[in-house]
Amino acid sequence: MSTGWNREEMAARAAQDIPDGSYVNLGIGIPELVAKFVPEGREFIYHTENGMLGMGPPPAEDERDLDLMNAGKKYVTAVPGAAYFHHADSFSMIRGGHIDVCVLGTMQVSANGDIANWSTGAPGAIPAVGGAMDLVQGVKHIFVITQHTTKTGEPKLVEHCSYPLTGPGVVSRIYTDLAVVDVTPAGFRVVELAPGITFEEVESKTGAPILPPG
Amino acid sequence: MIDKEYSSVASAIADIPDGATVMIGGFGASGNPIELIHALIDQGAKDLTVINNNTGNGEVGLAALIGNHQVRKMICSFPRSSQSRVFPELYKAGKIELELVPQGTLAERIRAAGAGIPAFFTPTTVGTILAEDKETRQFDGRTFVMEPWLKADFALIKCETADRLGNLTFNKTARNFNPLMCMAATTTIVQTGKLVARGDIDPERVITPGIFVNRIVEVSDPVHEDILIAEGRSYP
């Protein structure tokens, strides 16, 4: 009987791999939870695309500032030492290679590190890309947090992405409910298995060859 | 004497013609010049090309301008959200055009226009369908796509404080695209929460220098998109 990691445990596991002093951009969804699990003794500074370094947690409803939002259009706070700037400076931080780590959700990620997380390419769908293509090309380390399979059991770690790419060959590490997986020159490699999960189970739920730990 | 002050939002936007390209500041619900947008709805200019990161929310501000059938084309990075219905309906009906631009490329194209740089190269979109038909070049062994500047005839801007020379300050993340758009439009029209005397803004605190601003109108206590939506308001 498998157990694996829940959403918070996936986020906490990813947080363990972010070095002290990192400038970090968190995507919407499970990646947002990473901010709750900063390891003891480490300091991260959070960047939000709409113009702030030093983003803090959401405010109480009656303490929100209508001019203080994050890129997900949610109300946030500013920590001591925060800075505000305009969009071109904000994306210079991203595109100029100044942000250390970006943690993103995804629809698919391939064995060579391609990521597809902005569009299903379905006819009639309204395309919306936001800052995703800038982040994957500009940030030094791209981490992905995702369930290992879709709700219908399809692998999200695949040989080739069938959805339109956000960027090619950019992902370095993937955190799923089953395992931590690296993208290596030889393809996917399991770094760590979640509690109660066997390599064989991970292999059977991965849509591409995957190497065991070690 | 330099005096860029206008007495009303209506007079400040009166000469925006049909077919104009209009940049509108703001991101999500913050930094949107709602009063200027509503004045443009009253004024009625049609066939506009509008540049904004999004397509508005609810039935106020930019969403109301689109819903009033004044916009022919949107240039933006993220044309939908949980509260945007107006644009998606028109887009699915084939009644409005969309140019989708990644957010950083959008910001940089606007900045480039303001800085007099006709094009630049970026790795953003390389290897994706958004790079199709774009010119590419190699630098240091890596592929980059060429992106052109993005100019506008008018920019509608919201700031916190302005003086009569057009020096501006903003509040927190309401700054977003506003300073860039001030630089990239032929005529930049600013609504300010507070209009102060020349010299009342510390030069060290100026975010947008007045050289980038043409018109200023004071709008004390501006409305906020999220509040209007929470109250179930629509415009007109």
Short mmCIF file of C-alpha atoms in Angstrom, two decimals:
data_model
loop_
_atom_site.label_atom_id
_atom_site.label_comp_id
_atom_site.label_asym_id
_atom_site.label_seq_id
_atom_site.Cartn_x
_atom_site.Cartn_y
_atom_site.Cartn_z
CA MET A 1 0.00 0.00 0.00
CA SER A 2 1.56 3.28 -1.09
CA THR A 3 1.54 6.41 0.98
CA GLY A 4 3.75 9.03 -0.65
CA TRP A 5 3.94 12.77 0.06
CA ASN A 6 0.97 15.14 0.33
CA ARG A 7 1.04 18.67 -1.12
CA GLU A 8 2.60 20.23 1.97
CA GLU A 9 5.22 17.51 2.24
CA MET A 10 6.15 17.97 -1.42
CA ALA A 11 6.57 21.70 -0.81
CA ALA A 12 8.58 21.09 2.37
CA ARG A 13 10.85 18.66 0.53
CA ALA A 14 11.50 21.19 -2.23
CA ALA A 15 12.28 23.89 0.34
CA GLN A 16 15.09 21.68 1.70
CA ASP A 17 16.94 22.05 -1.63
CA ILE A 18 16.88 25.87 -1.76
CA PRO A 19 20.22 27.27 -0.52
CA ASP A 20 20.40 29.89 2.21
CA GLY A 21 20.30 33.43 0.83
CA SER A 22 18.42 32.52 -2.36
CA TYR A 23 16.19 34.89 -4.28
CA VAL A 24 13.15 32.75 -5.06
CA ASN A 25 10.11 33.04 -7.32
CA LEU A 26 7.19 30.73 -6.51
CA GLY A 27 4.53 29.77 -9.05
CA ILE A 28 0.83 29.49 -8.30
CA GLY A 29 -0.58 26.39 -6.56
CA ILE A 30 1.56 23.89 -4.63
CA PRO A 31 4.73 26.00 -5.22
CA GLU A 32 3.19 28.79 -3.08
CA LEU A 33 3.30 26.40 -0.11
CA VAL A 34 7.11 26.32 -0.23
CA ALA A 35 7.15 29.65 1.64
CA LYS A 36 5.65 27.92 4.70
CA PHE A 37 8.59 25.52 5.01
CA VAL A 38 11.75 27.59 5.06
CA PRO A 39 14.32 25.35 6.78
CA GLU A 40 15.65 26.51 10.15
CA GLY A 41 18.54 28.93 9.83
CA ARG A 42 17.95 29.83 6.16
CA GLU A 43 16.80 33.15 4.73
CA PHE A 44 14.98 33.33 1.37
CA ILE A 45 13.82 36.52 -0.35
CA TYR A 46 10.65 36.07 -2.42
CA HIS A 47 10.22 37.86 -5.73
CA THR A 48 6.87 38.54 -7.33
CA GLU A 49 6.72 39.50 -11.01
CA ASN A 50 4.50 42.52 -10.50
CA GLY A 51 7.25 44.41 -8.76
CA MET A 52 8.40 43.38 -5.30
CA LEU A 53 11.27 41.63 -3.56
CA GLY A 54 10.51 40.64 0.02
CA MET A 55 6.98 39.36 -0.41
CA GLY A 56 5.46 38.18 2.86
CA PRO A 57 2.43 36.04 3.75
CA PRO A 58 -1.19 37.04 3.08
CA PRO A 59 -2.61 39.70 5.42
CA ALA A 60 -5.68 39.38 7.63
CA GLU A 61 -8.79 40.37 5.67
CA ASP A 62 -9.14 43.71 7.51
CA GLU A 63 -5.45 44.56 7.16
CA ARG A 64 -5.08 44.16 3.42
CA ASP A 65 -3.61 46.96 1.32
CA LEU A 66 -5.35 47.29 -2.05
CA ASP A 67 -2.08 48.33 -3.69
CA LEU A 68 -0.12 45.32 -2.44
CA MET A 69 -0.74 42.21 -4.52
CA ASN A 70 1.29 39.33 -5.91
CA ALA A 71 1.50 38.02 -9.47
CA GLY A 72 -1.38 35.64 -8.72
CA LYS A 73 -3.44 38.78 -7.99
CA LYS A 74 -3.77 37.86 -4.32
CA TYR A 75 -3.24 40.34 -1.49
CA VAL A 76 0.13 39.90 0.25
CA THR A 77 2.37 41.72 2.72
CA ALA A 78 5.88 43.13 2.52
CA VAL A 79 8.60 41.92 4.91
CA PRO A 80 11.11 44.36 6.46
CA GLY A 81 13.71 45.10 3.79
CA ALA A 82 11.26 44.71 0.90
CA ALA A 83 11.68 46.72 -2.30
CA TYR A 84 9.22 47.83 -4.99
CA PHE A 85 10.08 48.37 -8.66
CA HIS A 86 8.44 48.56 -12.08
CA HIS A 87 7.83 45.67 -14.46
CA ALA A 88 10.94 46.13 -16.61
CA ASP A 89 13.19 46.00 -13.54
CA SER A 90 11.22 43.03 -12.25
CA PHE A 91 11.72 41.07 -15.45
CA SER A 92 15.36 42.20 -15.67
CA MET A 93 15.80 40.29 -12.40
CA ILE A 94 14.25 37.24 -14.10
CA ARG A 95 15.67 37.54 -17.61
CA GLY A 96 19.03 38.84 -16.46
CA GLY A 97 19.69 35.69 -14.44
CA HIS A 98 19.46 37.30 -11.00
CA ILE A 99 16.76 35.04 -9.51
CA ASP A 100 18.30 31.85 -8.09
CA VAL A 101 15.37 29.44 -7.93
CA CYS A 102 11.93 29.28 -9.47
CA VAL A 103 9.46 26.63 -8.32
CA LEU A 104 6.67 25.95 -10.80
CA GLY A 105 3.72 23.66 -11.26
CA THR A 106 3.35 21.89 -14.57
CA MET A 107 1.13 19.89 -16.87
CA GLN A 108 4.02 17.91 -18.36
CA VAL A 109 7.79 17.72 -18.07
CA SER A 110 9.95 15.65 -20.39
CA ALA A 111 13.06 13.53 -19.84
CA ASN A 112 15.26 16.25 -21.34
CA GLY A 113 13.83 18.97 -19.11
CA ASP A 114 11.24 20.47 -21.46
CA ILE A 115 8.33 22.00 -19.56
CA ALA A 116 4.74 22.49 -20.74
CA ASN A 117 2.68 24.43 -18.23
CA TRP A 118 0.89 27.26 -20.04
CA SER A 119 -1.53 25.79 -22.58
CA THR A 120 -3.18 22.53 -23.50
CA GLY A 121 -3.27 23.74 -27.10
CA ALA A 122 -6.95 22.76 -27.22
CA PRO A 123 -8.88 24.47 -30.01
CA GLY A 124 -10.96 27.35 -28.69
CA ALA A 125 -8.94 27.70 -25.49
CA ILE A 126 -7.82 31.26 -24.74
CA PRO A 127 -4.03 31.27 -24.63
CA ALA A 128 -2.50 32.96 -21.57
CA VAL A 129 1.22 32.83 -20.86
CA GLY A 130 1.94 35.50 -18.24
CA GLY A 131 5.57 35.38 -17.11
CA ALA A 132 6.08 31.61 -17.44
CA MET A 133 8.26 31.72 -20.56
CA ASP A 134 10.45 34.47 -19.07
CA LEU A 135 10.92 32.55 -15.82
CA VAL A 136 11.94 29.24 -17.39
CA GLN A 137 14.50 30.91 -19.67
CA GLY A 138 15.94 33.34 -17.16
CA VAL A 139 16.00 31.83 -13.67
CA LYS A 140 19.14 29.87 -12.73
CA HIS A 141 17.41 26.75 -11.33
CA ILE A 142 13.92 25.61 -12.35
CA PHE A 143 12.29 23.22 -9.88
CA VAL A 144 8.92 21.65 -10.62
CA ILE A 145 6.38 20.47 -8.04
CA THR A 146 3.62 18.29 -9.43
CA GLN A 147 1.54 15.22 -8.82
CA HIS A 148 3.27 12.30 -10.53
CA THR A 149 0.19 11.61 -12.67
CA THR A 150 -2.93 13.47 -13.77
CA LYS A 151 -6.29 12.98 -12.06
CA THR A 152 -7.04 10.30 -14.67
CA GLY A 153 -3.71 8.53 -14.07
CA GLU A 154 -1.77 9.74 -17.11
CA PRO A 155 1.96 10.27 -16.49
CA LYS A 156 3.07 13.90 -16.22
CA LEU A 157 6.73 12.91 -16.53
CA VAL A 158 6.96 11.95 -20.19
CA GLU A 159 9.39 11.17 -23.00
CA HIS A 160 8.19 14.15 -25.06
CA CYS A 161 5.63 16.79 -24.05
CA SER A 162 2.44 16.60 -26.11
CA TYR A 163 1.30 20.05 -24.90
CA PRO A 164 2.89 23.25 -26.27
CA LEU A 165 6.22 23.95 -24.57
CA THR A 166 6.86 26.79 -22.15
CA GLY A 167 10.59 26.25 -22.65
CA PRO A 168 12.95 23.49 -23.81
CA GLY A 169 15.52 21.77 -21.61
CA VAL A 170 15.13 24.03 -18.58
CA VAL A 171 13.97 21.87 -15.64
CA SER A 172 16.61 20.53 -13.27
CA ARG A 173 14.61 18.78 -10.53
CA ILE A 174 11.04 17.51 -10.02
CA TYR A 175 9.19 16.95 -6.73
CA THR A 176 6.16 14.67 -6.99
CA ASP A 177 3.94 12.87 -4.51
CA LEU A 178 6.02 9.75 -5.15
CA ALA A 179 9.64 10.85 -5.52
CA VAL A 180 12.27 13.50 -6.11
CA VAL A 181 13.47 13.12 -9.69
CA ASP A 182 16.44 14.76 -11.40
CA VAL A 183 16.66 15.56 -15.09
CA THR A 184 20.09 14.27 -16.12
CA PRO A 185 21.88 13.91 -19.47
CA ALA A 186 20.78 10.25 -19.28
CA GLY A 187 17.13 11.20 -18.65
CA PHE A 188 15.04 10.97 -15.48
CA ARG A 189 16.76 9.64 -12.36
CA VAL A 190 15.10 9.06 -8.97
CA VAL A 191 16.97 10.89 -6.22
CA GLU A 192 14.71 9.94 -3.33
CA LEU A 193 11.54 7.90 -2.89
CA ALA A 194 8.63 9.09 -0.76
CA PRO A 195 7.83 6.94 2.31
CA GLY A 196 6.26 3.62 1.35
CA ILE A 197 6.90 4.10 -2.38
CA THR A 198 8.95 1.59 -4.39
CA PHE A 199 11.06 2.40 -7.42
CA GLU A 200 8.93 -0.02 -9.42
CA GLU A 201 5.80 1.99 -8.64
CA VAL A 202 7.48 5.23 -9.74
CA GLU A 203 8.75 3.54 -12.89
CA SER A 204 5.28 2.21 -13.74
CA LYS A 205 3.75 5.69 -13.38
CA THR A 206 6.42 7.50 -15.40
CA GLY A 207 5.95 7.93 -19.14
CA ALA A 208 9.65 7.65 -19.98
CA PRO A 209 12.62 5.52 -18.95
CA ILE A 210 13.72 6.40 -15.40
CA LEU A 211 16.88 5.42 -13.54
CA PRO A 212 16.86 4.15 -9.93
CA PRO A 213 18.50 6.06 -7.08
CA GLY A 214 22.26 5.82 -6.65
CA MET B 1 5.09 78.13 -17.78
CA ILE B 2 4.79 74.37 -17.79
CA ASP B 3 1.41 73.33 -16.52
CA LYS B 4 0.16 69.89 -17.50
CA GLU B 5 -2.89 69.99 -15.29
CA TYR B 6 -6.33 69.23 -16.73
CA SER B 7 -9.47 70.05 -14.81
CA SER B 8 -11.36 66.81 -15.56
CA VAL B 9 -10.79 63.26 -16.76
CA ALA B 10 -13.16 64.02 -19.66
CA SER B 11 -11.04 66.92 -20.93
CA ALA B 12 -7.82 64.95 -20.44
CA ILE B 13 -8.90 62.13 -22.79
CA ALA B 14 -11.19 64.13 -25.12
CA ASP B 15 -8.94 63.91 -28.21
CA ILE B 16 -8.31 60.13 -28.27
CA PRO B 17 -9.52 59.24 -31.77
CA ASP B 18 -11.07 56.09 -33.23
CA GLY B 19 -8.33 53.60 -34.15
CA ALA B 20 -5.82 54.84 -31.56
CA THR B 21 -3.36 52.56 -29.80
CA VAL B 22 -3.75 53.04 -26.03
CA MET B 23 -1.56 51.68 -23.26
CA ILE B 24 -3.36 51.25 -19.94
CA GLY B 25 -1.34 50.82 -16.74
CA GLY B 26 -2.15 48.36 -14.00
CA PHE B 27 -1.73 44.69 -13.13
CA GLY B 28 -4.63 42.65 -11.86
CA ALA B 29 -6.68 45.05 -9.76
CA SER B 30 -3.91 47.46 -8.71
CA GLY B 31 -2.65 50.54 -10.52
CA ASN B 32 -5.54 50.71 -13.00
CA PRO B 33 -6.64 54.22 -14.02
CA ILE B 34 -10.32 53.34 -13.67
CA GLU B 35 -11.59 56.94 -13.82
CA LEU B 36 -9.68 57.63 -17.07
CA ILE B 37 -10.96 54.37 -18.58
CA HIS B 38 -14.54 55.22 -17.64
CA ALA B 39 -14.10 58.67 -19.18
CA LEU B 40 -12.96 56.94 -22.37
CA ILE B 41 -16.14 54.84 -22.30
CA ASP B 42 -18.19 58.06 -22.00
CA GLN B 43 -16.15 59.61 -24.84
CA GLY B 44 -16.79 56.61 -27.08
CA ALA B 45 -13.60 56.23 -29.20
CA LYS B 46 -13.84 52.93 -31.12
CA ASP B 47 -11.60 50.49 -32.95
CA LEU B 48 -8.89 50.88 -30.30
CA THR B 49 -5.82 48.70 -29.86
CA VAL B 50 -5.25 48.37 -26.11
CA ILE B 51 -2.05 47.27 -24.38
CA ASN B 52 -2.39 46.00 -20.79
CA ASN B 53 -1.10 42.92 -19.03
CA ASN B 54 -4.64 41.54 -18.68
CA THR B 55 -8.12 42.16 -20.08
CA GLY B 56 -9.86 43.51 -16.99
CA ASN B 57 -12.19 41.96 -14.46
CA GLY B 58 -15.92 42.05 -13.85
CA GLU B 59 -17.77 44.75 -15.80
CA VAL B 60 -15.78 47.83 -14.77
CA GLY B 61 -12.58 49.50 -16.01
CA LEU B 62 -10.85 47.76 -18.93
CA ALA B 63 -13.41 44.94 -19.01
CA ALA B 64 -16.17 47.56 -19.40
CA LEU B 65 -14.25 49.30 -22.23
CA ILE B 66 -13.96 45.95 -24.01
CA GLY B 67 -17.59 45.11 -23.22
CA ASN B 68 -18.63 48.44 -24.78
CA HIS B 69 -17.15 47.19 -28.09
CA GLN B 70 -14.54 49.96 -28.25
CA VAL B 71 -11.54 47.62 -28.51
CA ARG B 72 -10.58 45.93 -31.79
CA LYS B 73 -7.42 44.27 -30.50
CA MET B 74 -5.81 43.45 -27.13
CA ILE B 75 -2.06 43.08 -26.67
CA CYS B 76 -1.45 41.33 -23.35
CA SER B 77 0.25 38.43 -21.55
CA PHE B 78 -2.65 36.94 -19.61
CA PRO B 79 -6.09 37.58 -21.12
CA ARG B 80 -8.16 35.63 -18.64
CA SER B 81 -8.66 35.32 -14.90
CA SER B 82 -11.23 33.92 -12.54
CA GLN B 83 -13.18 37.18 -12.74
CA SER B 84 -12.81 38.02 -16.44
CA ARG B 85 -15.81 37.14 -18.57
CA VAL B 86 -16.11 39.99 -21.07
CA PHE B 87 -12.97 39.34 -23.12
CA PRO B 88 -13.31 35.53 -23.23
CA GLU B 89 -16.86 35.79 -24.58
CA LEU B 90 -15.93 38.26 -27.34
CA TYR B 91 -12.77 36.32 -28.20
CA LYS B 92 -14.63 33.03 -28.55
CA ALA B 93 -17.19 34.80 -30.74
CA GLY B 94 -14.35 36.07 -32.98
CA LYS B 95 -15.20 39.69 -32.18
CA ILE B 96 -11.84 40.80 -30.76
CA GLU B 97 -8.23 40.15 -31.78
CA LEU B 98 -5.49 39.02 -29.41
CA GLU B 99 -1.72 39.40 -29.60
CA LEU B 100 -0.28 37.26 -26.80
CA VAL B 101 3.09 38.50 -25.51
CA PRO B 102 5.05 36.98 -22.60
CA GLN B 103 4.98 39.36 -19.65
CA GLY B 104 8.70 40.15 -19.59
CA THR B 105 8.79 40.63 -23.34
CA LEU B 106 5.76 42.92 -23.07
CA ALA B 107 7.46 45.05 -20.40
CA GLU B 108 10.73 45.18 -22.33
CA ARG B 109 9.05 46.02 -25.68
CA ILE B 110 7.36 48.97 -23.96
CA ARG B 111 10.59 50.03 -22.24
CA ALA B 112 12.48 49.73 -25.57
CA ALA B 113 9.97 52.04 -27.26
CA GLY B 114 10.44 54.60 -24.51
CA ALA B 115 14.22 54.31 -24.82
CA GLY B 116 14.31 54.59 -28.62
CA ILE B 117 15.46 51.00 -29.17
CA PRO B 118 13.59 49.52 -32.18
CA ALA B 119 14.20 45.86 -31.31
CA PHE B 120 16.07 43.57 -28.95
CA PHE B 121 16.88 39.86 -28.64
CA THR B 122 15.65 37.57 -25.87
CA PRO B 123 15.63 33.80 -25.20
CA THR B 124 12.02 34.03 -23.99
CA THR B 125 9.76 31.92 -26.31
CA VAL B 126 12.71 30.13 -28.00
CA GLY B 127 11.60 26.58 -28.78
CA THR B 128 7.89 27.40 -28.34
CA ILE B 129 4.98 28.12 -30.67
CA LEU B 130 5.14 31.80 -29.69
CA ALA B 131 8.51 32.05 -31.48
CA GLU B 132 7.11 30.84 -34.81
CA ASP B 133 7.85 33.29 -37.66
CA LYS B 134 10.14 35.37 -35.45
CA GLU B 135 13.64 36.31 -36.57
CA THR B 136 16.36 34.57 -34.54
CA ARG B 137 20.07 35.09 -34.00
CA GLN B 138 22.87 33.35 -32.14
CA PHE B 139 24.84 35.11 -29.42
CA ASP B 140 27.50 33.20 -27.46
CA GLY B 141 26.19 29.97 -28.96
CA ARG B 142 22.63 30.47 -27.72
CA THR B 143 19.52 31.22 -29.81
CA PHE B 144 17.53 34.40 -29.23
CA VAL B 145 14.39 35.80 -30.87
CA MET B 146 14.05 39.38 -32.03
CA GLU B 147 11.26 41.42 -30.47
CA PRO B 148 10.22 44.87 -31.74
CA TRP B 149 9.50 47.93 -29.63
CA LEU B 150 5.90 48.60 -28.70
CA LYS B 151 4.67 52.18 -28.95
CA ALA B 152 1.32 53.81 -28.34
CA ASP B 153 -0.48 57.00 -29.25
CA PHE B 154 -1.75 57.46 -25.71
CA ALA B 155 -1.03 56.01 -22.26
CA LEU B 156 -3.56 56.07 -19.42
CA ILE B 157 -1.70 56.00 -16.12
CA LYS B 158 -2.53 55.96 -12.41
CA CYS B 159 -0.13 57.30 -9.81
CA GLU B 160 -0.24 58.32 -6.17
CA THR B 161 1.29 61.79 -6.23
CA ALA B 162 2.14 64.19 -9.07
CA ASP B 163 3.31 67.77 -9.32
CA ARG B 164 2.45 70.15 -12.15
CA LEU B 165 5.66 69.24 -13.99
CA GLY B 166 4.50 65.62 -14.16
CA ASN B 167 6.94 64.12 -11.67
CA LEU B 168 5.24 61.00 -10.32
CA THR B 169 5.35 58.65 -7.35
CA PHE B 170 3.49 55.36 -7.11
CA ASN B 171 2.28 53.16 -4.26
CA LYS B 172 3.69 49.65 -3.73
CA THR B 173 2.78 47.14 -6.47
CA ALA B 174 0.42 49.64 -8.10
CA ARG B 175 3.57 50.84 -9.91
CA ASN B 176 3.87 47.79 -12.26
CA PHE B 177 3.68 48.82 -15.96
CA ASN B 178 2.80 52.46 -15.29
CA PRO B 179 6.30 54.04 -15.41
CA LEU B 180 7.17 52.11 -18.59
CA MET B 181 4.01 53.15 -20.39
CA CYS B 182 4.65 56.80 -19.47
CA MET B 183 7.82 56.56 -21.60
CA ALA B 184 6.35 54.75 -24.60
CA ALA B 185 3.32 56.81 -25.60
CA THR B 186 3.17 59.98 -27.71
CA THR B 187 0.73 61.46 -25.20
CA THR B 188 0.82 60.26 -21.59
CA ILE B 189 -2.25 61.06 -19.50
CA VAL B 190 -1.98 60.55 -15.74
CA GLN B 191 -4.61 60.46 -13.03
CA THR B 192 -3.10 61.22 -9.65
CA GLY B 193 -4.56 60.75 -6.21
CA LYS B 194 -2.82 63.93 -5.08
CA LEU B 195 -1.61 66.91 -7.09
CA VAL B 196 1.06 68.84 -5.19
CA ALA B 197 3.03 72.01 -5.80
CA ARG B 198 6.30 72.02 -7.71
CA GLY B 199 9.03 71.19 -5.23
CA ASP B 200 6.79 69.22 -2.89
CA ILE B 201 8.08 65.87 -4.15
CA ASP B 202 11.61 65.11 -2.94
CA PRO B 203 13.69 64.65 -6.14
CA GLU B 204 15.09 61.44 -4.60
CA ARG B 205 11.54 60.08 -4.39
CA VAL B 206 10.55 60.75 -8.03
CA ILE B 207 9.88 57.46 -9.85
CA THR B 208 8.76 58.85 -13.21
CA PRO B 209 10.37 62.19 -14.13
CA GLY B 210 7.94 64.72 -15.60
CA ILE B 211 9.57 64.66 -19.04
CA PHE B 212 7.61 61.45 -19.74
CA VAL B 213 4.24 62.96 -18.78
CA ASN B 214 1.98 65.24 -20.84
CA ARG B 215 -1.28 65.59 -18.93
CA ILE B 216 -2.24 65.31 -15.27
CA VAL B 217 -5.66 65.22 -13.73
CA GLU B 218 -6.31 64.93 -10.03
CA VAL B 219 -8.66 62.13 -8.97
CA SER B 220 -8.88 62.11 -5.18
CA ASP B 221 -10.02 58.85 -3.61
CA PRO B 222 -9.89 56.81 -6.84
CA VAL B 223 -12.09 53.75 -7.01
CA HIS B 224 -10.49 50.29 -6.87
CA GLU B 225 -11.45 47.49 -9.25
CA ASP B 226 -11.78 44.84 -6.53
CA ILE B 227 -14.08 47.08 -4.47
CA LEU B 228 -16.30 47.86 -7.46
CA ILE B 229 -16.54 44.16 -8.32
CA ALA B 230 -17.29 43.22 -4.69
CA GLU B 231 -20.12 45.78 -4.78
CA GLY B 232 -21.47 44.22 -7.98
CA ARG B 233 -20.96 47.42 -9.96
CA SER B 234 -20.82 47.77 -13.72
CA TYR B 235 -20.05 50.67 -16.07
CA PRO B 236 -21.62 52.60 -17.66
#
